PDB file of C-alpha atoms in Angstrom:
ATOM      1  CA  MET A   1      52.374 -48.339   0.177  1.00  0.00           C
ATOM      2  CA  LYS A   2      51.931 -50.568   2.663  1.00  0.00           C
ATOM      3  CA  THR A   3      49.933 -53.651   3.091  1.00  0.00           C
ATOM      4  CA  GLU A   4      48.123 -52.965   6.698  1.00  0.00           C
ATOM      5  CA  PHE A   5      47.062 -56.218   8.125  1.00  0.00           C
ATOM      6  CA  VAL A   6      44.260 -55.638  10.792  1.00  0.00           C
ATOM      7  CA  TRP A   7      43.312 -58.191  13.408  1.00  0.00           C
ATOM      8  CA  SER A   8      40.412 -57.801  16.610  1.00  0.00           C
ATOM      9  CA  VAL A   9      40.614 -58.337  20.548  1.00  0.00           C
ATOM     10  CA  ARG A  10      38.252 -58.029  23.454  1.00  0.00           C
ATOM     11  CA  VAL A  11      39.587 -56.378  26.312  1.00  0.00           C
ATOM     12  CA  TYR A  12      39.001 -58.848  28.738  1.00  0.00           C
ATOM     13  CA  TYR A  13      38.799 -57.737  33.542  1.00  0.00           C
ATOM     14  CA  GLU A  14      42.388 -59.999  33.460  1.00  0.00           C
ATOM     15  CA  ASP A  15      44.071 -57.458  30.749  1.00  0.00           C
ATOM     16  CA  THR A  16      43.184 -54.164  33.015  1.00  0.00           C
ATOM     17  CA  ASP A  17      44.892 -53.118  35.942  1.00  0.00           C
ATOM     18  CA  ALA A  18      43.657 -51.688  39.723  1.00  0.00           C
ATOM     19  CA  GLY A  19      42.470 -48.769  37.376  1.00  0.00           C
ATOM     20  CA  GLY A  20      40.199 -50.957  35.251  1.00  0.00           C
ATOM     21  CA  ILE A  21      42.441 -49.568  32.260  1.00  0.00           C
ATOM     22  CA  VAL A  22      44.700 -52.062  29.863  1.00  0.00           C
ATOM     23  CA  PHE A  23      47.659 -52.632  31.894  1.00  0.00           C
ATOM     24  CA  TYR A  24      50.433 -51.153  30.025  1.00  0.00           C
ATOM     25  CA  ALA A  25      52.393 -54.751  29.233  1.00  0.00           C
ATOM     26  CA  ASN A  26      49.373 -56.076  27.635  1.00  0.00           C
ATOM     27  CA  TYR A  27      49.431 -53.910  24.497  1.00  0.00           C
ATOM     28  CA  LEU A  28      52.801 -56.325  23.840  1.00  0.00           C
ATOM     29  CA  LYS A  29      50.484 -59.507  24.167  1.00  0.00           C
ATOM     30  CA  PHE A  30      48.036 -57.975  22.070  1.00  0.00           C
ATOM     31  CA  PHE A  31      50.487 -56.968  18.924  1.00  0.00           C
ATOM     32  CA  GLU A  32      52.317 -60.062  19.904  1.00  0.00           C
ATOM     33  CA  ARG A  33      48.953 -62.167  19.105  1.00  0.00           C
ATOM     34  CA  ALA A  34      48.153 -59.445  15.674  1.00  0.00           C
ATOM     35  CA  ARG A  35      51.466 -60.612  14.034  1.00  0.00           C
ATOM     36  CA  THR A  36      50.914 -64.618  14.583  1.00  0.00           C
ATOM     37  CA  GLU A  37      48.377 -63.854  13.367  1.00  0.00           C
ATOM     38  CA  TRP A  38      49.537 -61.798  10.096  1.00  0.00           C
ATOM     39  CA  LEU A  39      51.589 -64.524   9.903  1.00  0.00           C
ATOM     40  CA  ARG A  40      49.289 -67.379   9.845  1.00  0.00           C
ATOM     41  CA  ALA A  41      47.224 -65.273   7.133  1.00  0.00           C
ATOM     42  CA  ALA A  42      50.100 -65.551   5.144  1.00  0.00           C
ATOM     43  CA  GLY A  43      49.943 -68.860   5.320  1.00  0.00           C
ATOM     44  CA  VAL A  44      53.440 -69.090   7.343  1.00  0.00           C
ATOM     45  CA  ASN A  45      53.029 -72.220   9.901  1.00  0.00           C
ATOM     46  CA  GLN A  46      55.238 -71.234  13.000  1.00  0.00           C
ATOM     47  CA  GLN A  47      55.633 -74.767  14.239  1.00  0.00           C
ATOM     48  CA  GLN A  48      56.296 -76.302  10.889  1.00  0.00           C
ATOM     49  CA  MET A  49      59.100 -73.653  10.408  1.00  0.00           C
ATOM     50  CA  ALA A  50      60.969 -74.609  13.392  1.00  0.00           C
ATOM     51  CA  ASP A  51      59.827 -78.267  12.747  1.00  0.00           C
ATOM     52  CA  GLU A  52      61.655 -77.960   9.417  1.00  0.00           C
ATOM     53  CA  HIS A  53      64.134 -75.338   9.573  1.00  0.00           C
ATOM     54  CA  GLY A  54      65.158 -74.906  12.620  1.00  0.00           C
ATOM     55  CA  LEU A  55      63.913 -71.868  13.339  1.00  0.00           C
ATOM     56  CA  MET A  56      61.883 -69.327  15.300  1.00  0.00           C
ATOM     57  CA  PHE A  57      60.776 -65.642  15.522  1.00  0.00           C
ATOM     58  CA  VAL A  58      62.395 -64.023  18.093  1.00  0.00           C
ATOM     59  CA  VAL A  59      61.697 -60.076  19.686  1.00  0.00           C
ATOM     60  CA  LYS A  60      64.693 -57.831  19.094  1.00  0.00           C
ATOM     61  CA  ALA A  61      63.558 -54.616  20.285  1.00  0.00           C
ATOM     62  CA  THR A  62      59.876 -52.938  21.556  1.00  0.00           C
ATOM     63  CA  ALA A  63      59.500 -49.607  21.655  1.00  0.00           C
ATOM     64  CA  VAL A  64      55.610 -48.503  22.520  1.00  0.00           C
ATOM     65  CA  GLU A  65      53.882 -45.210  23.363  1.00  0.00           C
ATOM     66  CA  TYR A  66      50.418 -45.062  25.002  1.00  0.00           C
ATOM     67  CA  HIS A  67      47.707 -42.703  23.759  1.00  0.00           C
ATOM     68  CA  ALA A  68      44.758 -43.472  25.285  1.00  0.00           C
ATOM     69  CA  PRO A  69      43.140 -46.082  27.764  1.00  0.00           C
ATOM     70  CA  ALA A  70      41.541 -49.140  26.753  1.00  0.00           C
ATOM     71  CA  ARG A  71      38.949 -50.505  29.204  1.00  0.00           C
ATOM     72  CA  LEU A  72      37.152 -53.484  30.487  1.00  0.00           C
ATOM     73  CA  ASP A  73      34.972 -55.047  27.014  1.00  0.00           C
ATOM     74  CA  ASP A  74      36.434 -52.977  24.539  1.00  0.00           C
ATOM     75  CA  GLU A  75      37.232 -54.381  21.116  1.00  0.00           C
ATOM     76  CA  LEU A  76      40.346 -53.213  20.188  1.00  0.00           C
ATOM     77  CA  ARG A  77      41.882 -53.178  16.231  1.00  0.00           C
ATOM     78  CA  LEU A  78      45.319 -54.027  15.814  1.00  0.00           C
ATOM     79  CA  THR A  79      47.240 -53.029  13.335  1.00  0.00           C
ATOM     80  CA  VAL A  80      50.223 -54.725  11.868  1.00  0.00           C
ATOM     81  CA  VAL A  81      52.527 -53.530   9.222  1.00  0.00           C
ATOM     82  CA  VAL A  82      55.990 -54.429   7.815  1.00  0.00           C
ATOM     83  CA  GLU A  83      58.267 -51.368   7.338  1.00  0.00           C
ATOM     84  CA  LYS A  84      60.943 -52.814   6.873  1.00  0.00           C
ATOM     85  CA  LEU A  85      62.191 -56.807   5.490  1.00  0.00           C
ATOM     86  CA  GLY A  86      65.944 -57.629   5.636  1.00  0.00           C
ATOM     87  CA  ARG A  87      67.705 -60.617   5.413  1.00  0.00           C
ATOM     88  CA  ALA A  88      67.036 -62.349   8.963  1.00  0.00           C
ATOM     89  CA  SER A  89      64.590 -59.451  10.461  1.00  0.00           C
ATOM     90  CA  VAL A  90      61.500 -57.829  10.208  1.00  0.00           C
ATOM     91  CA  GLN A  91      60.719 -54.238  11.580  1.00  0.00           C
ATOM     92  CA  PHE A  92      56.847 -53.701  12.213  1.00  0.00           C
ATOM     93  CA  VAL A  93      55.342 -50.223  12.987  1.00  0.00           C
ATOM     94  CA  GLN A  94      51.838 -51.505  15.266  1.00  0.00           C
ATOM     95  CA  GLU A  95      48.953 -49.882  16.726  1.00  0.00           C
ATOM     96  CA  ALA A  96      45.661 -50.459  18.762  1.00  0.00           C
ATOM     97  CA  TRP A  97      42.596 -48.631  18.220  1.00  0.00           C
ATOM     98  CA  CYS A  98      39.366 -48.226  20.043  1.00  0.00           C
ATOM     99  CA  GLY A  99      36.702 -46.780  17.655  1.00  0.00           C
ATOM    100  CA  GLN A 100      38.606 -43.897  16.666  1.00  0.00           C
ATOM    101  CA  ARG A 101      40.907 -43.750  18.935  1.00  0.00           C
ATOM    102  CA  LEU A 102      44.690 -44.403  18.805  1.00  0.00           C
ATOM    103  CA  LEU A 103      45.283 -46.442  22.145  1.00  0.00           C
ATOM    104  CA  ALA A 104      48.836 -47.307  21.265  1.00  0.00           C
ATOM    105  CA  SER A 105      51.492 -47.278  18.723  1.00  0.00           C
ATOM    106  CA  GLY A 106      55.155 -49.082  18.400  1.00  0.00           C
ATOM    107  CA  LYS A 107      57.782 -50.097  16.570  1.00  0.00           C
ATOM    108  CA  ILE A 108      58.695 -53.872  17.349  1.00  0.00           C
ATOM    109  CA  LYS A 109      61.917 -55.810  15.700  1.00  0.00           C
ATOM    110  CA  VAL A 110      61.709 -59.288  15.181  1.00  0.00           C
ATOM    111  CA  GLY A 111      65.039 -61.478  14.369  1.00  0.00           C
ATOM    112  CA  CYS A 112      64.451 -65.210  12.526  1.00  0.00           C
ATOM    113  CA  VAL A 113      66.772 -67.169  15.339  1.00  0.00           C
ATOM    114  CA  SER A 114      68.452 -71.196  15.172  1.00  0.00           C
ATOM    115  CA  LYS A 115      66.283 -72.634  17.959  1.00  0.00           C
ATOM    116  CA  ALA A 116      69.495 -74.639  18.804  1.00  0.00           C
ATOM    117  CA  GLU A 117      72.106 -71.753  19.128  1.00  0.00           C
ATOM    118  CA  VAL A 118      69.583 -68.814  18.840  1.00  0.00           C
ATOM    119  CA  ARG A 119      71.685 -67.280  16.683  1.00  0.00           C
ATOM    120  CA  PRO A 120      70.828 -64.806  13.919  1.00  0.00           C
ATOM    121  CA  ALA A 121      70.026 -67.306  10.740  1.00  0.00           C
ATOM    122  CA  ALA A 122      67.632 -66.024   7.369  1.00  0.00           C
ATOM    123  CA  ILE A 123      64.675 -66.426   7.109  1.00  0.00           C
ATOM    124  CA  PRO A 124      63.972 -69.365   4.784  1.00  0.00           C
ATOM    125  CA  ALA A 125      62.756 -68.120   0.977  1.00  0.00           C
ATOM    126  CA  GLU A 126      59.087 -69.863   1.103  1.00  0.00           C
ATOM    127  CA  VAL A 127      58.744 -67.650   4.715  1.00  0.00           C
ATOM    128  CA  LEU A 128      60.445 -64.767   2.381  1.00  0.00           C
ATOM    129  CA  ALA A 129      57.767 -64.603  -0.341  1.00  0.00           C
ATOM    130  CA  LYS A 130      54.738 -65.484   1.941  1.00  0.00           C
ATOM    131  CA  ILE A 131      55.612 -61.959   3.499  1.00  0.00           C
ATOM    132  CA  GLY A 132      57.773 -59.626   1.521  1.00  0.00           C
TER     133      GLY A 132
END
């Protein structure tokens, strides 16, 4: 069984579109924040990784499916599950929930790259140990 990380966020006015629902692209922002908090909870400091190793994580691919709308003031529960951990990449399955309603689900692939050349690079062993 894969470990699920959960993080909550409130929907603000700025997150909504003219119809009063969360603008579809904002789910990618919510997913990004949840992955950042997942890393933080695992003890991975992204700035330290950049400073000490010259490496950073970048999004390589996304696929999101939308199931139901979220609205102003809703409290969303975002989940993060590592589906596949590679030498230089991590494949995630993420979901956004409001209560018992699944709002959005997605697969996001993140690659580790060198800051200088923005070329694929191995995830540092100490980071792999924390997230694997």
